[in-house]
Amino acid sequence: MSRIIKEYSGLQKRLGTAEFWWINSFEPDEDDDLSQWSCKFQGPSNTPYEGFELGLKISVDLEKYPVSGPCVEFEPRTVAHPNVKWDTGEICLDLLKDAWTPIYTLLDVVGAVRGLLEEPGLDSPLDLDLAQIYDVDYDAYVQIVRYRLVEARFDELVQ
């Protein structure tokens, strides 16, 4: 538990610096519960996600963290990507599974997810169709991703 408290304190100091300009918010869902977090960040430049704010849900098992990594997902039906399951927001990223070590922090995880948006791992996609489109016709991929991002924002506004 002390590790997550240290991360929270350090996170508050680092957000808003030039290094993390792209993070809009990163905080626990409730002040007295550090097991559930939300992060809103800007999509990377020169990707179909540029100009969009993306949201992550992060769950931390406080009994096992940092030996075990957090569970990180996009909000369902908001991000189309070869390594993201559209309906659930599940993310396929080695850092979240086999490559996790206690040297990583929640901030490292968010950075890795953002990096995945820049360079998909086409060898382990969750969305096989989108991975194939990315590989064969990148322009079509960009159009599909941006359509779904706009559609998700529209759905958010009308709810």
PDB file of C-alpha atoms in Angstrom:
ATOM      1  CA  MET A   1       0.000   0.000   0.000  1.00  0.00           C
ATOM      2  CA  SER A   2       2.847   2.392   0.712  1.00  0.00           C
ATOM      3  CA  ARG A   3       4.080   2.085  -2.887  1.00  0.00           C
ATOM      4  CA  ILE A   4       0.776   3.275  -4.351  1.00  0.00           C
ATOM      5  CA  ILE A   5       0.685   6.185  -1.885  1.00  0.00           C
ATOM      6  CA  LYS A   6       4.196   7.220  -2.976  1.00  0.00           C
ATOM      7  CA  GLU A   7       3.159   6.972  -6.624  1.00  0.00           C
ATOM      8  CA  TYR A   8       0.091   9.102  -5.988  1.00  0.00           C
ATOM      9  CA  SER A   9       2.183  11.781  -4.304  1.00  0.00           C
ATOM     10  CA  GLY A  10       4.797  11.722  -7.079  1.00  0.00           C
ATOM     11  CA  LEU A  11       2.138  11.713  -9.754  1.00  0.00           C
ATOM     12  CA  GLN A  12       0.576  14.888  -8.450  1.00  0.00           C
ATOM     13  CA  LYS A  13       3.975  16.617  -8.572  1.00  0.00           C
ATOM     14  CA  ARG A  14       4.802  15.417 -12.097  1.00  0.00           C
ATOM     15  CA  LEU A  15       1.482  16.126 -13.801  1.00  0.00           C
ATOM     16  CA  GLY A  16       1.359  19.522 -15.413  1.00  0.00           C
ATOM     17  CA  THR A  17       5.075  19.503 -16.166  1.00  0.00           C
ATOM     18  CA  ALA A  18       6.340  19.825 -19.718  1.00  0.00           C
ATOM     19  CA  GLU A  19       7.100  16.082 -19.796  1.00  0.00           C
ATOM     20  CA  PHE A  20       3.479  15.100 -19.183  1.00  0.00           C
ATOM     21  CA  TRP A  21       1.634  17.872 -21.034  1.00  0.00           C
ATOM     22  CA  TRP A  22      -0.458  15.218 -22.784  1.00  0.00           C
ATOM     23  CA  ILE A  23      -2.160  13.961 -19.602  1.00  0.00           C
ATOM     24  CA  ASN A  24      -5.342  15.915 -18.868  1.00  0.00           C
ATOM     25  CA  SER A  25      -6.191  14.140 -15.615  1.00  0.00           C
ATOM     26  CA  PHE A  26      -4.958  11.131 -13.681  1.00  0.00           C
ATOM     27  CA  GLU A  27      -6.467  10.433 -10.297  1.00  0.00           C
ATOM     28  CA  PRO A  28      -8.163   7.863  -8.100  1.00  0.00           C
ATOM     29  CA  ASP A  29     -11.912   7.617  -8.601  1.00  0.00           C
ATOM     30  CA  GLU A  30     -12.355   8.241  -4.860  1.00  0.00           C
ATOM     31  CA  ASP A  31      -9.926   9.999  -2.541  1.00  0.00           C
ATOM     32  CA  ASP A  32     -10.016   7.235   0.059  1.00  0.00           C
ATOM     33  CA  ASP A  33      -9.649   4.317  -2.415  1.00  0.00           C
ATOM     34  CA  LEU A  34      -6.432   4.020  -4.406  1.00  0.00           C
ATOM     35  CA  SER A  35      -7.491   0.804  -6.135  1.00  0.00           C
ATOM     36  CA  GLN A  36      -9.558   2.423  -8.938  1.00  0.00           C
ATOM     37  CA  TRP A  37      -8.104   5.157 -11.147  1.00  0.00           C
ATOM     38  CA  SER A  38      -9.149   7.149 -14.189  1.00  0.00           C
ATOM     39  CA  CYS A  39      -6.822   8.780 -16.665  1.00  0.00           C
ATOM     40  CA  LYS A  40      -7.711  11.132 -19.506  1.00  0.00           C
ATOM     41  CA  PHE A  41      -5.006  11.901 -22.041  1.00  0.00           C
ATOM     42  CA  GLN A  42      -4.504  13.380 -25.490  1.00  0.00           C
ATOM     43  CA  GLY A  43      -4.063  11.039 -28.422  1.00  0.00           C
ATOM     44  CA  PRO A  44      -0.536  11.032 -29.849  1.00  0.00           C
ATOM     45  CA  SER A  45       0.393  13.440 -32.629  1.00  0.00           C
ATOM     46  CA  ASN A  46       0.545  12.097 -36.168  1.00  0.00           C
ATOM     47  CA  THR A  47      -1.861   9.262 -35.387  1.00  0.00           C
ATOM     48  CA  PRO A  48      -5.603   8.925 -36.011  1.00  0.00           C
ATOM     49  CA  TYR A  49      -6.055   9.637 -32.267  1.00  0.00           C
ATOM     50  CA  GLU A  50      -4.571  13.150 -32.493  1.00  0.00           C
ATOM     51  CA  GLY A  51      -7.041  15.772 -31.279  1.00  0.00           C
ATOM     52  CA  PHE A  52      -9.068  13.302 -29.219  1.00  0.00           C
ATOM     53  CA  GLU A  53      -9.125  12.818 -25.471  1.00  0.00           C
ATOM     54  CA  LEU A  54      -8.968   9.144 -24.528  1.00  0.00           C
ATOM     55  CA  GLY A  55      -9.969   7.593 -21.223  1.00  0.00           C
ATOM     56  CA  LEU A  56      -8.407   4.714 -19.312  1.00  0.00           C
ATOM     57  CA  LYS A  57      -9.751   2.800 -16.334  1.00  0.00           C
ATOM     58  CA  ILE A  58      -7.035   1.387 -14.103  1.00  0.00           C
ATOM     59  CA  SER A  59      -7.626  -1.185 -11.362  1.00  0.00           C
ATOM     60  CA  VAL A  60      -4.914  -1.958  -8.842  1.00  0.00           C
ATOM     61  CA  ASP A  61      -4.960  -4.957  -6.516  1.00  0.00           C
ATOM     62  CA  LEU A  62      -3.535  -3.197  -3.475  1.00  0.00           C
ATOM     63  CA  GLU A  63      -2.601  -6.514  -1.853  1.00  0.00           C
ATOM     64  CA  LYS A  64      -0.400  -7.563  -4.815  1.00  0.00           C
ATOM     65  CA  TYR A  65       0.810  -4.276  -6.344  1.00  0.00           C
ATOM     66  CA  PRO A  66       3.580  -3.655  -7.432  1.00  0.00           C
ATOM     67  CA  VAL A  67       4.509  -7.351  -7.693  1.00  0.00           C
ATOM     68  CA  SER A  68       1.461  -7.774  -9.934  1.00  0.00           C
ATOM     69  CA  GLY A  69       0.612  -5.108 -12.455  1.00  0.00           C
ATOM     70  CA  PRO A  70      -2.623  -3.157 -12.751  1.00  0.00           C
ATOM     71  CA  CYS A  71      -5.553  -4.011 -14.991  1.00  0.00           C
ATOM     72  CA  VAL A  72      -5.845  -1.265 -17.608  1.00  0.00           C
ATOM     73  CA  GLU A  73      -8.652  -0.817 -20.114  1.00  0.00           C
ATOM     74  CA  PHE A  74     -10.010   1.880 -22.357  1.00  0.00           C
ATOM     75  CA  GLU A  75     -13.578   2.858 -21.777  1.00  0.00           C
ATOM     76  CA  PRO A  76     -15.624   0.322 -23.805  1.00  0.00           C
ATOM     77  CA  ARG A  77     -16.535   1.210 -27.392  1.00  0.00           C
ATOM     78  CA  THR A  78     -14.325   4.320 -27.509  1.00  0.00           C
ATOM     79  CA  VAL A  79     -10.999   3.264 -29.070  1.00  0.00           C
ATOM     80  CA  ALA A  80     -10.617   1.274 -32.284  1.00  0.00           C
ATOM     81  CA  HIS A  81      -7.129  -0.220 -32.449  1.00  0.00           C
ATOM     82  CA  PRO A  82      -5.614  -3.572 -33.459  1.00  0.00           C
ATOM     83  CA  ASN A  83      -4.596  -4.240 -29.823  1.00  0.00           C
ATOM     84  CA  VAL A  84      -7.872  -3.139 -28.217  1.00  0.00           C
ATOM     85  CA  LYS A  85     -11.074  -5.148 -27.951  1.00  0.00           C
ATOM     86  CA  TRP A  86     -13.744  -2.685 -29.082  1.00  0.00           C
ATOM     87  CA  ASP A  87     -16.632  -3.928 -26.943  1.00  0.00           C
ATOM     88  CA  THR A  88     -14.708  -4.165 -23.661  1.00  0.00           C
ATOM     89  CA  GLY A  89     -11.736  -1.799 -23.979  1.00  0.00           C
ATOM     90  CA  GLU A  90      -9.335  -4.641 -23.102  1.00  0.00           C
ATOM     91  CA  ILE A  91      -5.759  -3.844 -24.144  1.00  0.00           C
ATOM     92  CA  CYS A  92      -3.203  -6.372 -25.374  1.00  0.00           C
ATOM     93  CA  LEU A  93       0.164  -5.029 -24.228  1.00  0.00           C
ATOM     94  CA  ASP A  94       3.107  -7.100 -22.960  1.00  0.00           C
ATOM     95  CA  LEU A  95       3.790  -4.616 -20.152  1.00  0.00           C
ATOM     96  CA  LEU A  96       0.369  -5.393 -18.705  1.00  0.00           C
ATOM     97  CA  LYS A  97       0.987  -9.134 -18.763  1.00  0.00           C
ATOM     98  CA  ASP A  98       4.294 -11.004 -19.069  1.00  0.00           C
ATOM     99  CA  ALA A  99       6.674  -8.029 -19.166  1.00  0.00           C
ATOM    100  CA  TRP A 100       5.413  -6.425 -15.946  1.00  0.00           C
ATOM    101  CA  THR A 101       8.000  -5.889 -13.193  1.00  0.00           C
ATOM    102  CA  PRO A 102       7.767  -3.783 -10.019  1.00  0.00           C
ATOM    103  CA  ILE A 103      10.068  -1.147 -11.521  1.00  0.00           C
ATOM    104  CA  TYR A 104       7.109   0.141 -13.558  1.00  0.00           C
ATOM    105  CA  THR A 105       4.627   2.682 -12.226  1.00  0.00           C
ATOM    106  CA  LEU A 106       1.087   3.602 -13.202  1.00  0.00           C
ATOM    107  CA  LEU A 107       2.514   6.554 -15.110  1.00  0.00           C
ATOM    108  CA  ASP A 108       4.786   4.176 -17.061  1.00  0.00           C
ATOM    109  CA  VAL A 109       1.721   2.095 -17.940  1.00  0.00           C
ATOM    110  CA  VAL A 110      -0.173   5.079 -19.315  1.00  0.00           C
ATOM    111  CA  GLY A 111       2.880   6.069 -21.359  1.00  0.00           C
ATOM    112  CA  ALA A 112       3.163   2.531 -22.741  1.00  0.00           C
ATOM    113  CA  VAL A 113      -0.515   2.487 -23.724  1.00  0.00           C
ATOM    114  CA  ARG A 114      -0.089   5.812 -25.477  1.00  0.00           C
ATOM    115  CA  GLY A 115       2.983   4.413 -27.253  1.00  0.00           C
ATOM    116  CA  LEU A 116       0.928   1.421 -28.401  1.00  0.00           C
ATOM    117  CA  LEU A 117      -1.438   3.851 -30.119  1.00  0.00           C
ATOM    118  CA  GLU A 118       1.531   5.128 -32.122  1.00  0.00           C
ATOM    119  CA  GLU A 119       2.862   1.680 -33.032  1.00  0.00           C
ATOM    120  CA  PRO A 120       0.412  -1.226 -32.828  1.00  0.00           C
ATOM    121  CA  GLY A 121       1.670  -4.707 -32.117  1.00  0.00           C
ATOM    122  CA  LEU A 122       0.339  -6.447 -35.200  1.00  0.00           C
ATOM    123  CA  ASP A 123       1.778  -9.797 -34.127  1.00  0.00           C
ATOM    124  CA  SER A 124      -0.715 -10.073 -31.231  1.00  0.00           C
ATOM    125  CA  PRO A 125      -3.898  -8.207 -32.194  1.00  0.00           C
ATOM    126  CA  LEU A 126      -7.206  -8.425 -30.375  1.00  0.00           C
ATOM    127  CA  ASP A 127      -9.009  -6.986 -33.402  1.00  0.00           C
ATOM    128  CA  LEU A 128      -7.829  -9.155 -36.295  1.00  0.00           C
ATOM    129  CA  ASP A 129      -9.837  -7.291 -38.934  1.00  0.00           C
ATOM    130  CA  LEU A 130      -8.494  -3.893 -37.944  1.00  0.00           C
ATOM    131  CA  ALA A 131      -4.938  -5.272 -37.800  1.00  0.00           C
ATOM    132  CA  GLN A 132      -5.280  -6.578 -41.345  1.00  0.00           C
ATOM    133  CA  ILE A 133      -6.675  -3.260 -42.588  1.00  0.00           C
ATOM    134  CA  TYR A 134      -3.787  -1.422 -40.866  1.00  0.00           C
ATOM    135  CA  ASP A 135      -1.328  -3.700 -42.620  1.00  0.00           C
ATOM    136  CA  VAL A 136      -2.946  -3.550 -46.085  1.00  0.00           C
ATOM    137  CA  ASP A 137      -4.523  -0.081 -46.331  1.00  0.00           C
ATOM    138  CA  TYR A 138      -3.369   2.398 -43.683  1.00  0.00           C
ATOM    139  CA  ASP A 139      -5.573   5.212 -45.051  1.00  0.00           C
ATOM    140  CA  ALA A 140      -8.681   3.042 -44.621  1.00  0.00           C
ATOM    141  CA  TYR A 141      -7.510   2.189 -41.100  1.00  0.00           C
ATOM    142  CA  VAL A 142      -7.215   5.887 -40.237  1.00  0.00           C
ATOM    143  CA  GLN A 143     -10.742   6.543 -41.567  1.00  0.00           C
ATOM    144  CA  ILE A 144     -12.225   3.684 -39.505  1.00  0.00           C
ATOM    145  CA  VAL A 145     -10.450   4.750 -36.317  1.00  0.00           C
ATOM    146  CA  ARG A 146     -11.456   8.400 -36.662  1.00  0.00           C
ATOM    147  CA  TYR A 147     -15.046   7.458 -37.518  1.00  0.00           C
ATOM    148  CA  ARG A 148     -15.283   5.384 -34.343  1.00  0.00           C
ATOM    149  CA  LEU A 149     -13.679   8.119 -32.236  1.00  0.00           C
ATOM    150  CA  VAL A 150     -16.202  10.658 -33.513  1.00  0.00           C
ATOM    151  CA  GLU A 151     -19.035   8.165 -33.063  1.00  0.00           C
ATOM    152  CA  ALA A 152     -17.964   7.525 -29.444  1.00  0.00           C
ATOM    153  CA  ARG A 153     -17.856  11.277 -28.715  1.00  0.00           C
ATOM    154  CA  PHE A 154     -21.299  11.730 -30.282  1.00  0.00           C
ATOM    155  CA  ASP A 155     -22.717   8.872 -28.190  1.00  0.00           C
ATOM    156  CA  GLU A 156     -21.184  10.458 -25.093  1.00  0.00           C
ATOM    157  CA  LEU A 157     -22.826  13.795 -25.846  1.00  0.00           C
ATOM    158  CA  VAL A 158     -26.329  12.416 -26.414  1.00  0.00           C
ATOM    159  CA  GLN A 159     -26.373  10.325 -23.241  1.00  0.00           C
TER     160      GLN A 159
END
